[in-house]
Short mmCIF file of C-alpha atoms in Angstrom, two decimals:
data_model
loop_
_atom_site.label_atom_id
_atom_site.label_comp_id
_atom_site.label_asym_id
_atom_site.label_seq_id
_atom_site.Cartn_x
_atom_site.Cartn_y
_atom_site.Cartn_z
CA MET A 25 -6.10 -132.46 -32.51
CA THR A 26 -3.05 -135.22 -31.16
CA SER A 27 -5.50 -138.06 -32.18
CA GLU A 28 -5.24 -137.51 -35.35
CA PHE A 29 -1.28 -136.32 -36.24
CA GLY A 30 0.03 -139.34 -33.63
CA SER A 31 2.74 -140.37 -30.83
CA THR A 32 4.86 -137.92 -32.85
CA TYR A 33 2.45 -135.13 -32.59
CA LYS A 34 1.88 -134.85 -29.61
CA ASN A 35 5.43 -135.68 -28.11
CA LEU A 36 6.93 -133.05 -29.85
CA ARG A 37 4.03 -130.28 -28.40
CA CYS A 38 4.83 -131.77 -24.75
CA GLY A 39 8.90 -131.10 -26.32
CA LEU A 40 7.45 -127.34 -26.63
CA ALA A 41 5.92 -127.03 -23.59
CA GLN A 42 8.83 -128.45 -21.77
CA LEU A 43 11.05 -125.13 -23.71
CA ALA A 44 8.79 -123.14 -22.88
CA GLN A 45 8.59 -123.82 -18.92
CA LEU A 46 12.70 -124.46 -19.23
CA GLU A 47 12.62 -121.03 -20.34
CA THR A 48 11.35 -119.50 -17.34
CA GLU A 49 12.64 -121.71 -14.41
CA PHE A 50 16.29 -120.94 -16.73
CA ARG A 51 17.75 -117.93 -13.59
CA ASP A 52 22.19 -118.60 -13.53
CA PRO A 53 23.42 -117.17 -16.68
CA ALA A 54 27.10 -119.57 -15.73
CA GLY A 55 27.60 -122.90 -15.91
CA THR A 56 26.44 -125.56 -16.30
CA THR A 57 22.97 -125.47 -14.99
CA ALA A 58 20.32 -128.65 -14.98
CA GLU A 59 17.88 -125.99 -17.34
CA ARG A 60 20.99 -125.94 -20.14
CA ARG A 61 21.40 -130.02 -20.09
CA SER A 62 17.47 -131.40 -20.37
CA ALA A 63 17.40 -128.41 -23.04
CA GLN A 64 19.90 -129.90 -24.73
CA ASP A 65 19.28 -133.44 -24.00
CA LEU A 66 15.57 -132.80 -25.18
CA VAL A 67 16.90 -131.28 -28.49
CA GLU A 68 19.12 -134.36 -29.27
CA LEU A 69 16.03 -136.09 -28.63
CA TRP A 70 14.70 -134.71 -32.28
CA LEU A 71 18.00 -134.11 -33.88
CA PRO A 72 17.35 -137.33 -36.33
CA LEU A 73 13.98 -137.26 -36.91
CA ALA A 74 15.07 -133.09 -37.99
CA GLU A 75 18.14 -135.23 -39.71
CA ASP A 76 15.84 -137.91 -41.74
CA ARG A 77 13.91 -134.60 -42.88
CA LEU A 78 16.10 -133.39 -44.71
CA ARG A 79 17.02 -136.00 -46.61
CA GLU A 80 13.23 -136.42 -47.19
CA ALA A 81 13.44 -132.76 -48.89
CA ALA A 82 15.90 -133.14 -51.57
CA ASP A 83 13.34 -132.66 -53.75
CA SER A 84 12.99 -129.23 -52.65
CA PRO A 85 16.06 -126.71 -52.30
CA SER A 86 13.48 -124.04 -50.05
CA ASP A 87 12.97 -126.44 -47.80
CA GLN A 88 16.72 -128.54 -47.10
CA ALA A 89 17.09 -124.92 -46.46
CA ARG A 90 14.91 -123.73 -43.96
CA TRP A 91 15.68 -128.08 -42.23
CA ARG A 92 20.40 -127.15 -42.51
CA GLU A 93 19.55 -123.87 -41.08
CA ALA A 94 17.32 -124.84 -38.14
CA ILE A 95 19.20 -127.57 -37.40
CA GLN A 96 22.51 -125.97 -37.18
CA ALA A 97 21.44 -123.40 -34.66
CA VAL A 98 20.90 -126.45 -32.32
CA ALA A 99 23.76 -127.91 -33.50
CA PRO A 100 26.19 -128.10 -30.24
CA PRO A 101 28.80 -125.75 -30.17
CA LYS A 102 33.42 -126.48 -30.42
CA GLU A 103 34.80 -126.10 -27.65
CA SER A 104 36.12 -122.84 -28.56
CA GLU A 105 32.82 -121.30 -27.87
CA ALA A 106 32.24 -123.12 -25.32
CA GLU A 107 33.79 -120.42 -22.33
CA GLU A 108 30.39 -117.82 -24.72
CA SER A 109 28.31 -120.78 -25.43
CA ALA A 110 28.04 -120.17 -20.69
CA THR A 111 26.08 -116.90 -20.97
CA GLU A 112 22.13 -115.75 -20.81
CA LEU A 113 22.46 -115.02 -23.95
CA SER A 114 23.78 -118.09 -25.82
CA PHE A 115 21.73 -120.05 -23.86
CA MET A 116 17.77 -118.09 -24.81
CA THR A 117 19.54 -117.82 -29.15
CA PHE A 118 19.30 -122.17 -28.37
CA LEU A 119 15.69 -122.44 -26.72
CA SER A 120 15.54 -119.80 -29.26
CA GLY A 121 16.62 -121.96 -32.08
CA ALA A 122 14.64 -125.08 -30.13
CA ARG A 123 11.22 -123.85 -30.42
CA VAL A 124 11.77 -123.47 -34.41
CA LEU A 125 13.34 -127.14 -34.59
CA LEU A 126 9.77 -128.47 -33.11
CA HIS A 127 7.41 -126.22 -35.10
CA CYS A 128 9.05 -127.58 -38.14
CA LEU A 129 9.11 -130.99 -37.83
CA LEU A 130 5.05 -130.39 -35.84
CA ASP A 131 4.73 -129.42 -39.50
CA ALA A 132 5.96 -131.92 -41.13
CA GLU A 133 3.96 -134.28 -39.04
CA ARG A 134 0.91 -132.84 -40.68
CA PRO A 135 -1.28 -134.56 -43.16
CA GLY A 136 -0.79 -133.11 -46.33
CA PRO A 137 1.36 -133.12 -49.14
CA GLN A 138 5.09 -131.81 -48.57
CA VAL A 139 6.71 -128.44 -50.33
CA GLY A 140 7.93 -130.77 -53.09
CA ALA A 141 4.45 -132.29 -53.98
CA ILE A 142 2.85 -128.91 -53.42
CA ALA A 143 5.54 -126.93 -56.05
CA ASP A 144 4.99 -129.75 -58.21
CA ARG A 145 1.21 -128.90 -58.84
CA VAL A 146 1.23 -125.08 -58.77
CA ARG A 147 4.02 -125.99 -61.42
CA LYS A 148 1.46 -127.96 -63.22
CA PHE A 149 -0.52 -125.62 -63.70
CA ILE A 150 1.25 -122.53 -64.55
CA LYS A 151 2.64 -124.51 -68.03
CA ASP A 152 -1.51 -125.58 -68.07
CA GLY A 153 -3.01 -122.83 -68.28
CA GLU A 154 -5.05 -122.83 -64.87
CA TYR A 155 -2.42 -120.10 -62.81
CA PRO A 156 -2.31 -117.40 -66.33
CA ALA A 157 0.83 -115.48 -67.17
CA GLY A 158 0.04 -111.86 -64.22
CA ALA A 159 -2.51 -114.51 -62.02
CA TRP A 160 -1.87 -113.54 -58.53
CA LEU A 161 -1.01 -117.01 -55.99
CA SER A 162 -3.33 -116.79 -53.17
CA VAL A 163 -1.44 -119.07 -51.09
CA GLY A 164 -4.65 -120.08 -48.82
CA ARG A 165 -5.88 -121.36 -51.69
CA ILE A 166 -2.96 -123.30 -52.68
CA THR A 167 -2.55 -124.37 -49.09
CA THR A 168 -6.44 -125.57 -48.96
CA GLU A 169 -6.88 -127.31 -52.57
CA SER A 170 -3.31 -129.14 -51.92
CA GLY A 171 -4.78 -130.33 -49.18
CA CYS A 172 -3.43 -129.41 -46.70
CA LEU A 173 -4.25 -127.40 -42.87
CA ALA A 174 -3.98 -123.94 -42.69
CA ALA A 175 -1.07 -124.54 -40.58
CA SER A 176 0.71 -125.63 -42.62
CA VAL A 177 0.88 -122.35 -44.82
CA GLU A 178 4.61 -122.60 -44.86
CA ARG A 179 5.10 -125.27 -47.40
CA VAL A 180 3.75 -123.54 -49.91
CA HIS A 181 5.61 -120.54 -49.00
CA LEU A 182 8.77 -122.16 -49.51
CA ALA A 183 7.28 -124.19 -52.69
CA LEU A 184 6.42 -120.63 -54.49
CA ARG A 185 10.26 -120.36 -53.19
CA ASP A 186 11.43 -122.74 -55.12
CA LEU A 187 9.10 -121.95 -58.47
CA GLU A 188 10.89 -118.12 -57.82
CA ALA A 189 14.49 -119.58 -57.81
CA GLU A 190 12.97 -121.87 -61.17
CA GLY A 191 11.66 -117.81 -62.63
CA LEU A 192 7.80 -119.47 -62.72
CA VAL A 193 6.74 -116.74 -59.99
CA THR A 194 7.87 -113.46 -58.48
CA PHE A 195 7.18 -111.68 -55.74
CA SER A 196 5.62 -108.43 -55.29
CA PRO A 197 8.91 -105.61 -53.62
CA SER A 198 5.76 -103.64 -51.75
CA SER A 199 3.56 -106.17 -50.83
CA GLY A 200 5.04 -109.61 -50.98
CA ARG A 201 2.29 -111.66 -52.64
CA ALA A 202 3.76 -113.80 -55.57
CA ARG A 203 2.47 -113.61 -58.71
CA VAL A 204 3.18 -115.99 -61.93
CA ALA A 205 5.79 -114.64 -64.30
CA GLY A 206 5.20 -113.16 -67.48
CA GLU A 207 3.01 -110.23 -68.12
CA ALA A 208 -0.90 -110.93 -68.46
CA ILE A 209 -2.22 -110.17 -71.96
CA LYS A 210 -4.90 -107.48 -71.32
CA PRO A 211 -8.11 -108.58 -72.45
CA ASP A 212 -9.72 -105.89 -75.03
CA ARG A 213 -11.73 -104.53 -71.60
CA PRO A 214 -14.81 -102.28 -74.69
CA ALA A 215 -15.00 -104.84 -76.96
CA GLN A 216 -15.47 -107.61 -73.92
CA ILE A 217 -18.37 -105.01 -72.47
CA ALA A 218 -19.19 -104.51 -76.30
CA GLY A 219 -19.63 -107.67 -75.94
CA TRP A 220 -22.22 -108.48 -73.51
CA LEU A 221 -24.57 -105.48 -74.31
CA ARG A 222 -25.25 -106.54 -77.34
CA VAL A 223 -26.62 -109.72 -75.72
CA LEU A 224 -28.84 -108.27 -73.61
CA ILE A 225 -30.44 -105.87 -76.41
CA ARG A 226 -30.37 -109.67 -77.88
CA ALA A 227 -32.46 -110.89 -74.94
CA GLY A 228 -34.46 -107.33 -74.66
CA VAL A 229 -33.46 -106.50 -72.11
CA TYR A 230 -33.37 -103.30 -74.20
CA PRO A 231 -35.46 -103.41 -76.57
CA PRO A 232 -35.17 -101.32 -79.69
CA TYR A 233 -36.93 -97.94 -78.86
CA SER A 234 -35.04 -98.20 -75.37
CA GLU A 235 -32.94 -95.63 -72.99
CA LEU A 236 -29.75 -97.40 -71.73
CA PRO A 237 -28.64 -95.97 -68.43
CA THR A 238 -26.33 -93.43 -68.52
CA SER A 239 -22.83 -93.94 -67.56
CA GLN A 240 -22.29 -93.66 -64.39
CA PRO A 241 -24.92 -96.45 -63.59
CA LEU A 242 -23.84 -98.46 -66.54
CA ALA A 243 -20.72 -98.81 -65.84
CA ARG A 244 -21.35 -99.73 -62.03
CA GLY A 245 -23.63 -103.11 -63.15
CA LEU A 246 -21.37 -104.08 -65.20
CA VAL A 247 -17.68 -103.73 -63.10
CA ALA A 248 -15.79 -101.72 -65.03
CA LYS A 249 -14.69 -98.40 -65.57
CA VAL A 250 -16.84 -95.48 -67.41
CA GLN A 251 -13.73 -95.04 -70.03
CA ASP A 252 -14.32 -98.67 -71.47
CA VAL A 253 -18.31 -98.53 -70.93
CA SER A 254 -17.79 -95.44 -74.08
CA ALA A 255 -15.75 -96.88 -75.49
CA ALA A 256 -18.02 -99.93 -75.77
CA LEU A 257 -20.88 -97.92 -76.65
CA HIS A 258 -19.57 -96.11 -80.02
CA VAL A 259 -18.48 -98.98 -80.97
CA LEU A 260 -22.11 -100.50 -80.86
CA ALA A 261 -23.17 -96.76 -82.54
CA SER A 262 -20.70 -98.04 -84.56
CA GLU A 263 -22.21 -100.98 -85.50
CA GLU A 264 -25.90 -98.71 -85.76
CA ILE A 265 -26.60 -101.18 -82.59
CA LEU A 266 -27.11 -97.56 -80.53
CA ASN A 267 -27.54 -94.00 -81.34
CA CYS A 268 -25.34 -91.15 -78.03
CA ARG A 269 -26.29 -88.82 -78.22
CA ARG A 270 -24.12 -85.91 -76.39
CA GLY A 271 -25.84 -84.98 -72.88
CA ARG A 272 -28.60 -88.01 -73.54
CA ARG A 273 -28.94 -91.52 -72.73
CA PRO A 274 -27.83 -93.90 -74.97
CA LEU A 275 -30.74 -94.94 -77.31
CA VAL A 276 -30.99 -98.79 -79.49
CA LYS A 277 -32.25 -97.76 -82.40
CA PRO A 278 -35.53 -98.54 -83.54
CA TRP A 279 -34.24 -101.06 -87.05
CA LEU A 280 -30.99 -102.96 -85.73
CA PRO A 281 -28.34 -104.80 -88.22
CA ILE A 282 -28.84 -107.41 -85.65
CA ASP A 283 -32.06 -110.42 -84.37
CA VAL A 284 -33.56 -109.58 -81.03
CA ALA A 285 -36.20 -111.11 -79.16
CA PRO A 286 -39.31 -109.49 -77.72
CA PRO A 287 -39.09 -108.62 -73.79
CA PRO A 288 -39.14 -111.30 -72.09
CA GLU A 289 -42.36 -111.93 -69.16
CA ILE A 290 -41.04 -111.40 -66.05
CA ALA A 291 -43.04 -114.30 -64.64
CA ASP A 292 -41.33 -116.28 -67.81
CA LEU A 293 -37.66 -115.64 -66.59
CA ALA A 294 -38.75 -117.03 -62.74
CA GLN A 295 -40.16 -120.48 -64.47
CA GLU A 296 -36.54 -120.78 -65.83
CA LEU A 297 -35.05 -119.58 -62.35
CA ARG A 298 -36.50 -121.94 -60.53
CA GLY A 299 -35.13 -124.81 -62.99
CA LEU A 300 -31.78 -123.34 -62.83
CA ALA A 301 -31.88 -122.53 -58.49
CA THR A 302 -30.78 -125.10 -56.21
CA GLY A 303 -32.22 -125.83 -52.37
CA ASP A 304 -28.90 -126.74 -51.20
CA VAL A 305 -27.38 -122.65 -50.49
CA ASP A 306 -27.77 -119.96 -48.03
CA LEU A 307 -30.64 -117.56 -48.92
CA SER A 308 -30.18 -115.77 -45.43
CA SER A 309 -29.69 -111.81 -45.95
CA SER A 310 -26.08 -111.58 -44.59
CA ASN A 311 -24.33 -114.67 -46.86
CA VAL A 312 -26.28 -112.72 -49.80
CA ARG A 313 -24.11 -109.31 -48.87
CA MET A 314 -20.78 -111.48 -48.64
CA THR A 315 -21.20 -113.33 -51.51
CA CYS A 316 -21.78 -109.99 -53.03
CA HIS A 317 -19.36 -108.43 -52.03
CA ARG A 318 -16.82 -111.37 -52.51
CA ALA A 319 -17.84 -111.69 -56.02
CA ARG A 320 -16.94 -107.34 -56.57
CA VAL A 321 -13.45 -108.29 -55.00
CA TRP A 322 -12.82 -111.19 -57.59
CA TRP A 323 -13.16 -108.77 -60.36
CA HIS A 324 -11.67 -106.11 -59.41
CA SER A 325 -8.51 -107.36 -57.31
CA ARG A 326 -8.54 -110.00 -60.67
CA LEU A 327 -7.88 -113.08 -58.53
CA THR A 328 -8.68 -116.59 -59.62
CA PRO A 329 -10.83 -118.36 -57.71
CA ALA A 330 -11.17 -122.43 -57.20
CA PRO A 331 -13.71 -123.94 -60.41
CA ASP A 332 -16.02 -125.33 -57.21
CA GLN A 333 -15.69 -121.62 -55.38
CA LEU A 334 -17.11 -119.57 -58.31
CA GLU A 335 -20.03 -122.02 -59.25
CA ASN A 336 -21.07 -121.64 -55.77
CA THR A 337 -21.24 -117.86 -55.57
CA PHE A 338 -22.81 -118.25 -58.67
CA ARG A 339 -25.30 -120.85 -57.03
CA THR A 340 -26.18 -117.99 -54.35
CA LEU A 341 -26.40 -115.18 -56.62
CA VAL A 342 -29.04 -116.81 -58.69
CA GLY A 343 -30.65 -118.38 -55.44
CA ALA A 344 -30.94 -115.36 -54.02
CA ALA A 345 -32.11 -113.55 -57.55
CA LEU A 346 -34.99 -116.12 -58.03
CA ASP A 347 -36.10 -114.36 -53.95
CA LEU A 348 -36.28 -111.31 -55.21
CA PHE A 349 -38.42 -112.16 -58.75
CA GLU A 350 -40.87 -113.49 -55.89
CA PHE A 351 -41.13 -110.68 -54.19
CA PHE A 352 -42.27 -108.74 -56.88
CA LEU A 353 -43.56 -110.79 -58.88
CA GLU A 354 -46.22 -111.38 -55.53
CA THR A 355 -46.17 -107.24 -55.00
CA ARG A 356 -46.37 -106.91 -59.03
CA ASP A 357 -50.30 -105.42 -58.98
CA ALA A 358 -48.76 -102.88 -56.38
CA SER A 359 -45.82 -101.06 -58.01
CA GLN A 360 -43.69 -102.35 -61.47
CA ASP A 361 -42.14 -98.93 -63.45
CA VAL A 362 -40.33 -99.41 -66.27
CA ASP A 363 -36.53 -99.14 -64.82
CA THR A 364 -37.91 -101.42 -62.45
CA ASP A 365 -38.77 -104.71 -65.49
CA THR A 366 -35.21 -103.29 -66.68
CA LEU A 367 -33.40 -104.27 -63.88
CA LEU A 368 -35.36 -107.69 -63.33
CA ARG A 369 -34.43 -108.34 -67.06
CA ARG A 370 -30.54 -107.86 -66.45
CA THR A 371 -30.45 -109.44 -63.91
CA GLY A 372 -32.33 -112.47 -65.10
CA VAL A 373 -30.74 -112.68 -68.44
CA THR A 374 -27.42 -112.40 -66.48
CA ALA A 375 -28.22 -115.35 -64.25
CA LEU A 376 -29.22 -117.60 -67.30
CA ALA A 377 -27.74 -116.36 -69.87
CA LYS A 378 -24.22 -119.49 -70.87
CA MET A 379 -21.74 -118.97 -68.98
CA PRO A 380 -17.96 -117.67 -71.31
CA ASP A 381 -14.80 -120.53 -71.34
CA ASP A 382 -12.39 -118.03 -70.36
CA VAL A 383 -11.65 -117.83 -66.51
CA GLN A 384 -11.44 -114.60 -66.22
CA GLU A 385 -14.81 -113.35 -67.62
CA ARG A 386 -16.68 -115.82 -65.78
CA VAL A 387 -15.10 -114.21 -62.66
CA TRP A 388 -16.97 -110.02 -64.13
CA ARG A 389 -19.85 -111.97 -65.30
CA THR A 390 -20.57 -113.22 -61.43
CA ALA A 391 -19.61 -110.10 -60.35
CA CYS A 392 -22.12 -107.97 -63.18
CA LEU A 393 -24.86 -110.64 -61.24
CA ALA A 394 -23.54 -109.85 -57.26
CA VAL A 395 -24.78 -105.90 -58.37
CA ALA A 396 -27.58 -106.98 -60.80
CA VAL A 397 -28.92 -108.92 -57.27
CA LEU A 398 -27.79 -105.72 -54.89
CA GLU A 399 -29.55 -103.35 -57.58
CA VAL A 400 -32.90 -105.70 -56.77
CA ARG A 401 -32.22 -105.36 -52.89
CA GLU A 402 -32.55 -101.59 -52.90
CA ALA A 403 -35.45 -101.66 -54.89
CA ALA A 404 -37.43 -103.90 -53.12
CA THR A 405 -36.62 -102.75 -50.02
CA ALA A 406 -37.69 -99.07 -51.51
CA LEU A 407 -40.50 -100.92 -52.34
CA ALA A 408 -41.51 -102.78 -48.70
CA ARG A 409 -41.58 -99.39 -47.76
CA ARG A 410 -43.73 -97.73 -49.81
CA ARG A 411 -46.07 -99.97 -49.37
CA GLU A 412 -45.51 -100.37 -45.62
CA PHE A 413 -46.07 -96.05 -45.73
CA MET A 414 -48.80 -96.66 -47.71
CA ARG A 415 -50.86 -99.38 -45.04
CA ARG A 416 -49.91 -97.12 -42.09
CA ALA A 417 -50.84 -94.00 -43.59
CA LEU A 418 -54.25 -95.78 -44.60
CA ALA A 419 -55.25 -96.83 -41.32
CA GLN A 420 -54.21 -92.75 -39.56
CA SER A 421 -56.47 -91.72 -42.33
CA GLU A 422 -58.76 -94.03 -40.87
CA ALA A 423 -58.75 -93.73 -36.54
CA ALA A 424 -58.93 -89.76 -37.73
CA ALA A 425 -62.85 -90.65 -39.75
CA GLY A 426 -63.91 -92.33 -36.36
CA PRO A 427 -66.74 -95.10 -36.73
CA ALA A 428 -68.96 -95.67 -39.40
CA PRO A 429 -71.71 -94.16 -38.82
CA CYS A 430 -75.24 -96.96 -37.78
CA PRO A 431 -77.94 -96.60 -39.65
CA SER A 432 -80.30 -96.36 -36.96
CA GLU A 433 -83.32 -98.16 -36.05
CA THR A 434 -86.32 -95.68 -35.22
CA PRO A 435 -88.55 -94.96 -37.97
CA THR A 436 -88.81 -92.06 -39.32
CA ASN A 437 -92.52 -89.98 -40.27
CA GLU A 438 -92.79 -90.29 -43.52
CA VAL A 439 -93.92 -86.95 -45.84
CA ASP A 440 -97.50 -86.70 -46.89
#
């Protein structure tokens, strides 16, 4: 690390080590000791650089305040305070201020934009709508996207404080998290859900005269609230697409006012997935589970991930879906029920459908694919266990029956 940031960074690290050593060796609270003089000399060596940083922070009020506070904490005491400065408490306070000053200088030496540039970038994203009103702002994401090291997260905090002073950002009193000022535009969730169910019906996932799942599993698959799903089903019922019956599963009507395709073949969906999937993703079981969890957390928390991060997550889910399709195609002769076929069709159509333009809807669609992949994994695991159970049962029955009798080699007498 020291070679990466240069000699200044290395010297600052050495300075912090010297301060720690002085604090350990400090024993005499009275008078002027060698340790006290050494600490003051060390601070005076770095004060000019700190004052330069203060001047360079002219475009960030929060950064300027940080530098002023750090410099003032190690300023030489006035003559009236000289006697008080000889106490152990005062010297330990001085050492604490010196550590803060050197840590600020260390942070300034790390690569990446400074506070003012980070604030400019976030300000632009807010005005362009990349960070919509009411959206939570991830400090870690802003740090990474700005090109800063994770250790420089304090720059982002200061930049957000500058934007807070401008009225662009607010902080939650309870959690301290930052969000874009203004009320978030709440989408019509029942209309969104009804629109997506309409897509699935058109694609043949739920063909005419087929039944949709009940509200609970349907809401789980759509990563939505049950009441929103129920409202969406009533929207489709009013359009004469569904027949919602009390106590029974919603039924797709035999004659629909929209054009629908026949149920797609599982092999055809797998072929399309092969054209969409890429070979540079980690499809290990642990990574697929983590990816599914991440996608659902984004949607539940209404987070807006970076575009490339969302794309990579979706590609991983597509690859996982293709692997599961291949498994079911290999074992298709063993078993395949209607619900499993419907699940596979829903997964394939979700992966292949055109992504919406709205960022939050893309996050939702990714979460829907994540849930579908998990459900297919569960179905594949259950099928594999059934096949293993049948194999073992067959082996045990063959062992219990013993070897088949061999035909006798002694000729038998024919009966006249």
